[in-house]
Short mmCIF file of C-alpha atoms in Angstrom, two decimals:
data_model
loop_
_atom_site.label_atom_id
_atom_site.label_comp_id
_atom_site.label_asym_id
_atom_site.label_seq_id
_atom_site.Cartn_x
_atom_site.Cartn_y
_atom_site.Cartn_z
CA MET G 30 -0.19 -0.20 0.23
CA SER G 31 1.44 3.34 -1.10
CA ASP G 32 2.19 6.75 1.31
CA THR G 33 -1.00 8.45 -0.08
CA GLU G 34 -2.75 5.40 1.02
CA ARG G 35 -1.64 4.61 4.30
CA SER G 36 -2.52 8.79 5.27
CA LEU G 37 -6.19 8.51 4.17
CA PRO G 38 -7.42 5.28 6.29
CA ALA G 39 -10.60 3.90 5.61
CA LEU G 40 -12.77 6.01 7.89
CA ARG G 41 -11.97 9.03 6.39
CA ARG G 42 -12.00 7.19 2.79
CA LEU G 43 -15.52 6.64 3.99
CA CYS G 44 -16.04 10.32 5.28
CA TYR G 45 -14.88 12.13 2.32
CA ALA G 46 -17.39 9.31 0.46
CA VAL G 47 -20.38 10.72 1.95
CA GLY G 48 -19.68 13.95 1.63
CA HIS G 49 -21.12 14.52 -1.72
CA PHE G 50 -24.63 11.93 -0.62
CA LEU G 51 -27.02 15.47 0.01
CA ASN G 52 -26.45 16.19 -4.08
CA ASP G 53 -26.07 13.26 -5.03
CA LEU G 54 -30.19 12.49 -3.76
CA CYS G 55 -30.79 16.09 -4.42
CA ALA G 56 -29.62 15.19 -8.50
CA SER G 57 -31.46 11.71 -8.68
CA MET G 58 -34.76 13.52 -8.11
CA TRP G 59 -33.99 16.95 -9.48
CA PHE G 60 -32.74 14.06 -13.21
CA THR G 61 -35.20 10.81 -12.69
CA TYR G 62 -38.36 13.05 -11.41
CA LEU G 63 -38.22 16.82 -11.94
CA LEU G 64 -39.99 16.38 -15.68
CA VAL G 65 -42.14 14.11 -13.84
CA PHE G 66 -43.29 16.29 -11.31
CA TYR G 67 -43.81 19.49 -13.31
CA HIS G 68 -45.71 17.62 -16.21
CA SER G 69 -47.75 14.54 -14.89
CA VAL G 70 -48.17 15.84 -11.14
CA LEU G 71 -48.47 20.00 -11.78
CA GLY G 72 -50.24 19.60 -14.90
CA PHE G 73 -47.11 22.39 -16.80
CA LYS G 74 -46.49 22.04 -20.66
CA ASN G 75 -43.59 19.66 -22.58
CA THR G 76 -42.11 23.30 -23.03
CA TYR G 77 -42.72 24.75 -19.65
CA ALA G 78 -41.46 22.22 -17.68
CA GLY G 79 -38.06 22.05 -20.39
CA VAL G 80 -37.36 25.59 -19.41
CA LEU G 81 -37.33 24.94 -15.87
CA LEU G 82 -34.58 22.43 -15.88
CA LEU G 83 -33.00 24.20 -18.56
CA VAL G 84 -32.76 27.24 -16.23
CA GLY G 85 -31.57 25.16 -13.86
CA GLN G 86 -28.99 23.69 -16.13
CA ILE G 87 -27.21 27.45 -17.22
CA ALA G 88 -27.44 28.82 -13.92
CA ASP G 89 -25.91 25.48 -13.01
CA GLY G 90 -23.36 25.79 -15.60
CA ILE G 91 -22.64 29.20 -15.32
CA CYS G 92 -21.76 28.79 -11.45
CA THR G 93 -19.64 26.49 -12.30
CA PRO G 94 -16.66 27.71 -13.51
CA LEU G 95 -17.01 30.94 -11.34
CA ILE G 96 -17.32 28.86 -8.30
CA GLY G 97 -14.38 26.66 -9.13
CA TYR G 98 -12.22 29.67 -9.93
CA GLU G 99 -13.39 31.59 -6.18
CA SER G 100 -12.73 28.07 -4.97
CA ASP G 101 -9.17 28.07 -6.29
CA ARG G 102 -8.15 31.52 -5.18
CA THR G 103 -10.07 32.14 -1.82
CA PRO G 104 -8.42 30.40 1.67
CA GLY G 105 -11.58 29.99 3.35
CA CYS G 106 -12.75 30.97 6.66
CA GLY G 107 -10.86 30.92 9.52
CA ASN G 108 -8.28 27.38 9.62
CA TYR G 109 -11.63 25.53 7.60
CA GLY G 110 -10.40 25.09 4.26
CA LYS G 111 -10.66 26.64 1.23
CA ARG G 112 -12.55 23.47 -0.20
CA LYS G 113 -14.63 22.97 2.92
CA THR G 114 -15.87 26.17 3.60
CA TRP G 115 -16.73 26.80 -0.04
CA HIS G 116 -18.81 23.07 0.90
CA LEU G 117 -20.72 24.31 3.48
CA VAL G 118 -22.19 26.95 1.89
CA GLY G 119 -23.51 24.93 -1.02
CA THR G 120 -24.87 22.33 1.44
CA LEU G 121 -26.78 25.61 3.01
CA SER G 122 -28.12 26.77 0.09
CA VAL G 123 -29.47 23.35 -1.32
CA VAL G 124 -30.83 22.36 1.86
CA LEU G 125 -33.07 25.98 2.32
CA SER G 126 -34.53 25.71 -1.74
CA PHE G 127 -34.74 21.98 -2.51
CA ALA G 128 -37.76 21.55 -0.53
CA PHE G 129 -40.30 24.38 -2.37
CA ILE G 130 -38.96 22.94 -6.03
CA PHE G 131 -40.69 19.58 -6.22
CA ASN G 132 -44.20 20.89 -3.70
CA GLN G 133 -46.62 23.31 -4.90
CA CYS G 134 -46.76 26.68 -6.17
CA LEU G 135 -47.25 28.33 -2.59
CA GLY G 136 -50.48 30.46 -3.03
CA CYS G 137 -51.68 29.40 -6.38
CA SER G 138 -54.62 28.03 -7.05
CA SER G 139 -55.63 26.52 -10.24
CA PHE G 140 -56.05 29.78 -11.45
CA THR G 141 -52.73 30.54 -11.82
CA PRO G 142 -51.48 31.13 -14.73
CA GLN G 143 -48.73 28.90 -15.78
CA TRP G 144 -46.00 31.30 -16.42
CA ALA G 145 -47.14 32.97 -13.00
CA SER G 146 -46.12 29.78 -11.46
CA LEU G 147 -42.87 29.09 -13.36
CA ILE G 148 -41.52 32.53 -12.10
CA TYR G 149 -42.47 31.31 -8.87
CA PHE G 150 -40.49 28.03 -8.92
CA ILE G 151 -37.18 29.64 -11.10
CA PRO G 152 -35.48 31.86 -8.03
CA PHE G 153 -35.42 28.43 -5.32
CA ILE G 154 -34.48 25.98 -9.02
CA ILE G 155 -31.40 28.58 -9.17
CA ILE G 156 -30.38 29.36 -5.30
CA PHE G 157 -30.69 25.08 -5.44
CA GLN G 158 -27.95 25.26 -8.30
CA PHE G 159 -25.79 27.63 -6.71
CA GLY G 160 -25.83 25.63 -4.11
CA TRP G 161 -25.41 22.07 -5.66
CA ALA G 162 -22.71 23.34 -7.42
CA ALA G 163 -20.35 24.45 -4.36
CA THR G 164 -20.87 21.73 -3.46
CA GLN G 165 -19.62 19.49 -6.09
CA ILE G 166 -16.58 21.59 -6.96
CA SER G 167 -15.08 21.13 -3.67
CA HIS G 168 -15.71 17.43 -2.97
CA LEU G 169 -14.25 16.36 -6.73
CA SER G 170 -10.96 19.34 -5.88
CA LEU G 171 -10.57 17.10 -3.14
CA ILE G 172 -9.49 14.04 -4.26
CA PRO G 173 -6.38 15.06 -6.16
CA GLU G 174 -5.41 17.12 -3.08
CA LEU G 175 -6.29 13.80 -0.64
CA VAL G 176 -4.33 11.29 -2.46
CA SER G 177 -1.93 11.55 -5.41
CA CYS G 178 -1.00 8.10 -6.26
CA GLU G 179 -3.05 7.46 -9.42
CA HIS G 180 -4.54 4.13 -8.58
CA ALA G 181 -6.43 5.84 -5.13
CA LYS G 182 -7.40 8.33 -7.28
CA VAL G 183 -9.81 6.11 -9.32
CA GLU G 184 -10.49 4.36 -5.34
CA LEU G 185 -11.61 7.20 -3.96
CA THR G 186 -14.08 8.08 -7.08
CA ALA G 187 -15.20 4.44 -7.04
CA TYR G 188 -15.70 5.26 -2.70
CA ARG G 189 -17.67 8.08 -4.42
CA TYR G 190 -19.95 6.83 -6.73
CA ALA G 191 -20.87 3.85 -4.59
CA PHE G 192 -22.45 6.07 -2.41
CA THR G 193 -24.59 8.31 -5.49
CA VAL G 194 -25.54 4.76 -6.35
CA VAL G 195 -26.52 4.74 -2.57
CA ALA G 196 -27.85 8.11 -3.02
CA ASN G 197 -29.91 6.70 -6.08
CA ILE G 198 -30.99 3.74 -4.48
CA THR G 199 -32.80 5.20 -1.60
CA VAL G 200 -34.94 7.57 -3.11
CA TYR G 201 -36.09 5.22 -5.65
CA ALA G 202 -36.33 3.11 -2.38
CA VAL G 203 -38.18 5.51 -0.47
CA ALA G 204 -40.02 6.70 -3.83
CA TYR G 205 -41.70 2.70 -3.97
CA LEU G 206 -42.47 3.29 -0.54
CA LEU G 207 -44.27 6.12 -0.18
CA PHE G 208 -46.44 5.29 -3.13
CA HIS G 209 -47.26 2.03 -1.81
CA ALA G 210 -48.63 3.93 1.41
CA GLN G 211 -49.91 6.21 -0.60
CA ALA G 212 -52.55 3.13 -2.11
CA GLY G 213 -52.60 1.69 0.93
CA GLY G 214 -52.58 -1.61 -0.57
CA ASP G 215 -54.88 -0.90 -3.41
CA GLU G 216 -53.19 -2.23 -6.48
CA ASP G 217 -54.94 -0.25 -8.71
CA LEU G 218 -54.52 2.83 -6.97
CA LEU G 219 -50.54 1.85 -7.73
CA SER G 220 -52.04 1.37 -11.27
CA ASP G 221 -53.58 4.52 -12.51
CA ALA G 222 -51.50 7.39 -13.69
CA LEU G 223 -49.53 10.03 -12.10
CA GLY G 224 -51.51 13.76 -11.79
CA PRO G 225 -51.86 16.06 -8.57
CA VAL G 226 -52.77 13.75 -6.16
CA ASP G 227 -50.02 12.54 -6.25
CA ILE G 228 -48.43 15.92 -5.29
CA PRO G 229 -47.36 14.83 -1.35
CA VAL G 230 -45.53 11.87 -2.68
CA PHE G 231 -42.77 14.50 -4.03
CA ARG G 232 -43.01 16.77 -1.59
CA ASN G 233 -42.46 14.00 1.14
CA LEU G 234 -39.98 12.97 -0.49
CA ALA G 235 -37.65 15.82 -1.15
CA LEU G 236 -38.01 16.14 2.71
CA ILE G 237 -36.51 13.05 3.56
CA VAL G 238 -34.02 12.94 0.81
CA LEU G 239 -33.00 16.19 2.38
CA GLY G 240 -32.95 14.91 6.33
CA ILE G 241 -31.14 12.13 5.54
CA GLY G 242 -28.56 13.94 3.08
CA ALA G 243 -27.71 16.79 6.07
CA LEU G 244 -26.89 13.96 8.75
CA PHE G 245 -24.16 12.56 5.84
CA SER G 246 -23.07 15.51 4.69
CA LEU G 247 -22.29 16.26 8.48
CA LEU G 248 -20.58 13.23 9.11
CA PHE G 249 -18.38 15.04 5.91
CA HIS G 250 -17.25 17.84 7.76
CA LEU G 251 -16.19 15.96 11.01
CA GLY G 252 -14.50 13.44 9.18
CA ILE G 253 -12.38 15.33 7.71
CA LYS G 254 -9.64 17.83 8.02
CA GLU G 255 -8.57 19.64 4.78
CA ARG G 256 -4.73 20.35 3.93
CA ARG G 257 -3.96 23.76 3.94
CA VAL G 258 -0.87 23.78 0.90
CA GLY G 259 1.89 26.46 1.96
CA ALA G 260 1.75 26.79 5.26
CA GLY G 261 4.38 27.41 6.25
CA GLY G 262 8.47 27.88 5.09
CA GLU G 263 9.12 24.76 7.07
CA ALA G 264 6.04 22.84 6.72
CA GLY G 265 6.54 24.04 2.81
CA GLU G 266 9.80 22.38 2.84
CA GLU G 267 9.02 18.93 4.47
CA GLU G 268 5.91 19.09 1.95
CA GLY G 269 8.06 19.43 -1.05
CA ARG G 270 10.84 16.48 0.29
CA SER G 271 7.92 14.36 1.19
CA ARG G 272 6.53 14.82 -2.81
CA GLU G 273 10.01 14.59 -4.09
CA ARG G 274 10.32 10.99 -1.89
CA MET G 275 6.68 9.53 -3.19
CA GLU G 276 7.91 10.48 -7.45
CA GLU G 277 10.51 8.35 -6.26
CA GLU G 278 9.01 5.71 -5.41
CA GLU G 279 6.41 6.29 -7.92
CA GLU G 280 9.44 5.31 -10.77
CA GLU G 281 10.64 2.14 -8.41
CA GLU G 282 6.89 0.65 -7.99
CA GLU G 283 6.07 0.47 -11.60
CA GLY G 284 3.01 -2.52 -11.22
CA GLU G 285 1.15 -0.21 -8.36
CA ARG G 286 1.95 3.43 -9.53
CA ARG G 287 2.56 3.61 -12.78
CA PRO G 288 0.06 6.00 -14.59
CA LEU G 289 -3.13 4.50 -16.54
CA LEU G 290 -2.41 7.44 -19.03
CA HIS G 291 0.80 8.57 -19.91
CA ARG G 292 1.62 11.51 -18.61
CA HIS G 293 4.52 14.34 -18.74
CA LYS G 294 6.87 15.65 -16.51
CA THR G 295 7.41 19.32 -16.61
CA SER G 296 9.52 22.25 -14.45
CA ALA G 297 6.62 24.38 -14.77
CA SER G 298 5.82 26.98 -12.42
CA PRO G 299 1.65 26.22 -11.22
CA LEU G 300 -0.67 26.17 -13.69
CA GLN G 301 -3.46 28.92 -13.42
CA TRP G 302 -6.93 29.05 -14.65
CA LYS G 303 -6.03 30.66 -18.33
CA CYS G 304 -2.97 28.58 -18.93
CA TRP G 305 -5.30 25.02 -19.31
CA LEU G 306 -7.31 26.73 -21.95
CA GLN G 307 -4.33 26.13 -23.67
CA GLN G 308 -3.92 22.37 -23.20
CA PRO G 309 -5.29 20.47 -25.90
CA SER G 310 -6.46 17.20 -23.32
CA PHE G 311 -8.39 19.49 -21.48
CA TYR G 312 -10.28 19.58 -24.00
CA GLN G 313 -10.16 15.61 -24.45
CA VAL G 314 -11.41 15.46 -20.56
CA ALA G 315 -13.99 17.89 -20.97
CA LEU G 316 -15.30 16.50 -24.04
CA LEU G 317 -15.52 12.80 -22.77
CA TYR G 318 -16.82 14.09 -19.28
CA MET G 319 -19.75 15.89 -21.22
CA SER G 320 -20.41 13.11 -23.34
CA THR G 321 -20.15 10.44 -20.47
CA ARG G 322 -22.79 12.60 -18.37
CA LEU G 323 -25.28 13.40 -21.34
CA MET G 324 -25.32 9.63 -21.69
CA VAL G 325 -26.11 8.84 -17.53
CA ASN G 326 -28.97 12.49 -16.72
CA LEU G 327 -30.16 11.96 -20.28
CA SER G 328 -31.31 8.61 -19.53
CA GLN G 329 -31.97 9.32 -16.23
CA THR G 330 -34.53 12.10 -16.77
CA TYR G 331 -36.30 10.20 -19.78
CA ILE G 332 -36.31 6.41 -17.89
CA SER G 333 -39.83 7.62 -16.65
CA MET G 334 -41.61 8.40 -19.50
CA TYR G 335 -40.15 6.40 -21.47
CA LEU G 336 -41.04 3.99 -18.80
CA ILE G 337 -45.10 4.33 -18.36
CA ASN G 338 -45.22 6.18 -21.89
CA THR G 339 -43.64 3.26 -24.25
CA LEU G 340 -43.59 0.81 -22.02
CA GLY G 341 -47.37 1.01 -20.17
CA LEU G 342 -46.20 -0.01 -16.81
CA PRO G 343 -47.82 1.56 -13.96
CA LYS G 344 -46.62 4.56 -11.74
CA LYS G 345 -44.43 2.04 -9.39
CA PHE G 346 -42.05 1.37 -11.70
CA ILE G 347 -40.89 5.26 -12.15
CA ALA G 348 -39.15 3.93 -8.38
CA THR G 349 -38.25 0.23 -9.34
CA ILE G 350 -36.34 0.69 -12.71
CA PRO G 351 -34.43 3.67 -11.63
CA LEU G 352 -33.89 1.11 -8.40
CA VAL G 353 -32.67 -2.19 -11.02
CA MET G 354 -30.43 -0.18 -12.43
CA TYR G 355 -28.65 1.35 -9.97
CA VAL G 356 -28.10 -1.39 -8.03
CA SER G 357 -26.15 -2.97 -11.27
CA GLY G 358 -23.96 0.11 -11.11
CA PHE G 359 -23.34 -0.58 -7.38
CA LEU G 360 -22.49 -3.39 -7.66
CA SER G 361 -20.26 -3.06 -10.90
CA SER G 362 -18.40 0.34 -8.75
CA PHE G 363 -16.42 -2.53 -6.88
CA ILE G 364 -14.56 -4.49 -9.26
CA MET G 365 -13.74 -0.67 -10.14
CA LYS G 366 -10.25 -0.39 -9.57
CA PRO G 367 -9.17 -3.54 -10.69
CA VAL G 368 -10.34 -4.23 -13.59
CA SER G 369 -8.82 0.17 -14.41
CA LYS G 370 -5.62 -1.55 -13.18
CA LEU G 371 -5.61 -4.64 -14.76
CA ILE G 372 -6.57 -3.40 -18.03
CA GLY G 373 -6.17 0.36 -18.05
CA LYS G 374 -8.84 3.07 -17.64
CA CYS G 375 -9.47 3.04 -22.00
CA LEU G 376 -10.00 -0.36 -22.26
CA THR G 377 -12.44 -0.28 -18.86
CA TYR G 378 -14.35 2.84 -20.08
CA PHE G 379 -14.46 0.46 -23.38
CA ILE G 380 -16.09 -1.98 -21.22
CA GLY G 381 -19.16 0.82 -19.99
CA LEU G 382 -19.47 2.06 -23.97
CA LEU G 383 -20.70 -2.07 -25.18
CA LEU G 384 -23.04 -2.44 -21.67
CA ILE G 385 -24.85 0.85 -22.61
CA MET G 386 -25.11 0.43 -26.53
CA ALA G 387 -26.29 -3.17 -25.89
CA PHE G 388 -29.36 -1.21 -23.83
CA SER G 389 -29.86 0.65 -27.24
CA TYR G 390 -29.81 -2.31 -29.38
CA TRP G 391 -32.43 -3.96 -27.08
CA VAL G 392 -34.29 -1.04 -27.16
CA LEU G 393 -34.27 -0.38 -30.65
CA LEU G 394 -35.35 -3.55 -31.74
CA ASP G 395 -37.79 -4.31 -28.53
CA ASP G 396 -39.98 -1.75 -28.52
CA LYS G 397 -42.67 -4.29 -26.85
CA MET G 398 -40.89 -5.16 -24.21
CA GLY G 399 -43.05 -4.64 -20.74
CA GLN G 400 -41.87 -5.72 -17.57
CA TRP G 401 -38.80 -7.64 -19.47
CA VAL G 402 -37.19 -4.04 -19.30
CA TYR G 403 -35.30 -5.02 -15.87
CA GLY G 404 -32.66 -6.81 -18.29
CA PRO G 405 -31.91 -3.78 -20.21
CA ALA G 406 -31.97 -1.50 -16.56
CA VAL G 407 -29.13 -4.18 -15.49
CA LEU G 408 -26.62 -2.94 -18.58
CA LEU G 409 -27.44 0.91 -18.32
CA GLY G 410 -26.92 1.28 -14.68
CA ALA G 411 -23.74 -0.82 -15.02
CA GLY G 412 -22.88 0.66 -18.12
CA SER G 413 -23.36 4.51 -16.79
CA ALA G 414 -21.10 3.48 -13.46
CA THR G 415 -18.45 2.42 -15.47
CA ILE G 416 -18.22 5.24 -18.02
CA LEU G 417 -19.06 7.62 -15.41
CA VAL G 418 -16.17 6.52 -12.43
CA ILE G 419 -14.18 6.26 -15.22
CA SER G 420 -14.17 9.95 -16.40
CA LEU G 421 -13.77 11.34 -13.31
CA SER G 422 -10.59 9.74 -12.73
CA MET G 423 -9.18 11.11 -15.84
CA THR G 424 -9.77 14.38 -15.49
CA ALA G 425 -8.20 13.57 -11.75
CA GLU G 426 -5.57 12.30 -13.53
CA LEU G 427 -5.21 15.52 -15.87
CA ILE G 428 -4.82 17.32 -12.60
CA GLY G 429 -1.95 15.84 -11.98
CA ASN G 430 0.01 17.73 -9.19
CA GLN G 431 -2.08 21.29 -9.93
CA THR G 432 -4.53 20.66 -7.22
CA GLN G 433 -4.37 24.88 -6.99
CA SER G 434 -6.21 25.17 -10.54
CA GLY G 435 -8.20 22.13 -9.43
CA ALA G 436 -11.80 24.16 -8.53
CA PHE G 437 -11.51 25.39 -12.11
CA VAL G 438 -10.95 22.30 -14.23
CA TYR G 439 -13.67 20.80 -12.57
CA GLY G 440 -16.25 24.06 -12.94
CA ALA G 441 -15.26 23.48 -16.49
CA MET G 442 -15.56 19.76 -17.41
CA SER G 443 -18.37 20.79 -15.49
CA PHE G 444 -19.96 23.73 -17.14
CA THR G 445 -20.14 21.93 -20.77
CA ASP G 446 -21.89 18.77 -19.08
CA LYS G 447 -24.80 21.27 -17.85
CA VAL G 448 -25.15 23.60 -20.74
CA ALA G 449 -24.82 20.53 -22.48
CA ASN G 450 -27.23 18.69 -20.83
CA GLY G 451 -29.76 21.16 -20.71
CA VAL G 452 -29.93 22.46 -24.40
CA ALA G 453 -30.65 18.93 -24.35
CA VAL G 454 -33.47 18.37 -22.80
CA MET G 455 -35.11 21.71 -24.05
CA ILE G 456 -34.42 20.47 -27.87
CA ILE G 457 -36.02 16.98 -27.22
CA GLN G 458 -39.42 18.81 -25.43
CA SER G 459 -39.96 21.48 -28.21
CA LEU G 460 -39.99 18.07 -30.68
CA HIS G 461 -42.28 16.81 -28.60
CA PRO G 462 -45.16 15.95 -30.70
CA CYS G 463 -48.04 16.54 -28.00
CA HIS G 464 -48.88 19.97 -25.91
CA THR G 465 -50.84 18.70 -23.09
CA VAL G 466 -50.51 15.95 -20.25
CA VAL G 467 -52.11 13.18 -21.75
CA CYS G 468 -50.18 11.86 -24.71
CA CYS G 469 -51.38 10.78 -27.48
CA PRO G 470 -50.17 7.86 -29.61
CA ALA G 471 -47.35 9.69 -30.93
CA CYS G 472 -45.60 9.78 -27.31
CA VAL G 473 -45.26 6.08 -27.82
CA TRP G 474 -42.14 6.05 -30.88
CA PHE G 475 -41.16 9.26 -29.67
CA TYR G 476 -39.48 8.57 -25.73
CA HIS G 477 -38.68 4.99 -27.53
CA TYR G 478 -36.09 6.52 -29.78
CA VAL G 479 -35.31 8.92 -27.22
CA MET G 480 -34.41 5.98 -25.39
CA VAL G 481 -32.08 4.89 -28.14
CA ILE G 482 -30.06 8.07 -28.98
CA VAL G 483 -29.00 9.54 -25.88
CA THR G 484 -28.16 6.38 -25.01
CA GLY G 485 -26.59 4.82 -29.40
CA GLY G 486 -25.93 8.53 -30.54
CA VAL G 487 -24.02 9.82 -27.72
CA ALA G 488 -21.95 6.46 -27.58
CA VAL G 489 -20.26 7.21 -30.59
CA VAL G 490 -19.30 10.49 -29.78
CA ALA G 491 -18.24 9.15 -26.96
CA ALA G 492 -15.72 6.27 -28.55
CA LEU G 493 -14.61 8.89 -31.33
CA THR G 494 -13.73 10.87 -28.27
CA LEU G 495 -12.05 8.26 -26.12
CA CYS G 496 -10.25 7.09 -29.28
CA SER G 497 -8.28 10.56 -29.70
CA ILE G 498 -7.48 10.30 -25.85
CA LEU G 499 -5.89 6.86 -26.92
CA ILE G 500 -3.90 8.14 -29.59
CA TRP G 501 -3.01 11.54 -28.31
CA PRO G 502 -2.25 10.97 -24.71
CA ILE G 503 -3.57 13.26 -21.28
CA GLN G 504 -0.59 15.14 -20.62
CA ILE G 505 -0.12 18.92 -19.95
CA ARG G 506 1.99 21.11 -21.60
CA PRO G 507 3.04 23.89 -20.95
CA ARG G 508 3.36 27.33 -23.34
CA GLY G 509 6.64 28.26 -23.93
CA LEU G 510 8.94 25.66 -21.16
CA THR G 511 10.14 22.18 -21.78
CA VAL G 512 8.10 19.08 -21.94
CA ILE G 513 10.11 15.86 -20.50
CA SER G 514 8.80 12.62 -21.42
CA ASP G 515 8.83 10.14 -18.47
CA ASP G 516 11.62 7.74 -19.96
CA ALA G 517 14.02 10.50 -20.22
CA ALA G 518 13.54 11.89 -17.39
CA ARG G 519 14.63 8.23 -16.05
CA VAL G 520 17.27 8.25 -18.55
CA ASN G 521 18.86 11.85 -17.14
#
């Protein structure tokens, strides 16, 4: 086991992993149930429901790089640490705003115009997305600061994603229980279509999510102590010496410490945010991350619509099928580290793409699978977990020891993700064949092809990006400085 792994005990790794639990709970509700809630439950038009999601994604996309930049340059609150300070601010923002999003408009009636209700929800969505971005960026930025070994980063990311899956399982399990509690044992009521009667279900689900997530956020803040870089002369010198020792050990222990993607060493000064914009690898990883998020988020957003409108399944399936997806993702997250060590990150990511393409092909050929949808759900869940963990670990590897600007990198990656998801949802909603709450027969084929395109189509783009990384490996090339490869450094 490496020095970096010994310096981060299992308890601290666990405390770190739960630090994004509140975000994951809220994100699960946001992507899975937002369109369903506003369109099928509150009765909003398809375009209005799409506008709310687009506003949230744009707000998140704008806030994310700005928060990343500020998180890199601000010292934080006292001795608390800059990453944990921003994490706390984000957590409070999420807790104060999220419950209003999944509830009916306070003071509104059946005669209130939909545009007025739209204006009511937008401020809460913006506050929530600001808090979500602050929590996400600060939490991701801690990875390269807590560990430096490449495989340790993959492991920490896998732990983080494992709790992401647990969060999604929690949301869907609670939703399933709430639907059954609402039905009171009446199976006919469980088979009814969604409507205003389901408002208490989503409201109670949001409150339960906030209570559980706040508890885990508290565990994160109590269990993680942020390392303060550059706190003093002797400490800085000692840290530099320990980093040199770790670099020497990494060169000696090829099997365990060898980076999974080819990197370059340089004597450059720390990279600032402007320098990242000159790195070709920055755009490669950004495109891969964006494609990954498009597949994961859009499939999660439209799976409920697909189940209800295309397959004609009862409403309880909008809880059970996503639950199956994330159970399979949870199980696959445990084998992520050994597989990536054995065959490398790129091939592991490609395996995840193959699983998602298999799901897309299955959906394309079988439009009347009914309850056989459990099989494709397992493929989609395992594939989504794989590509998400590997894309995040590739981002951490791109940052390397440039932790002083790591939040900006994560912020920029997330910016592409949020804007792309928001625009994609708005395009899909504007192409919807129906303009009423009750869907017409055209909806059956509409959501069928949406699921095929957002998984199989985007998977092709991700595969092409992965090929570019194999041809032009991830590396940092500071402008005006000589880049020294690992092999050349060993010869010298």
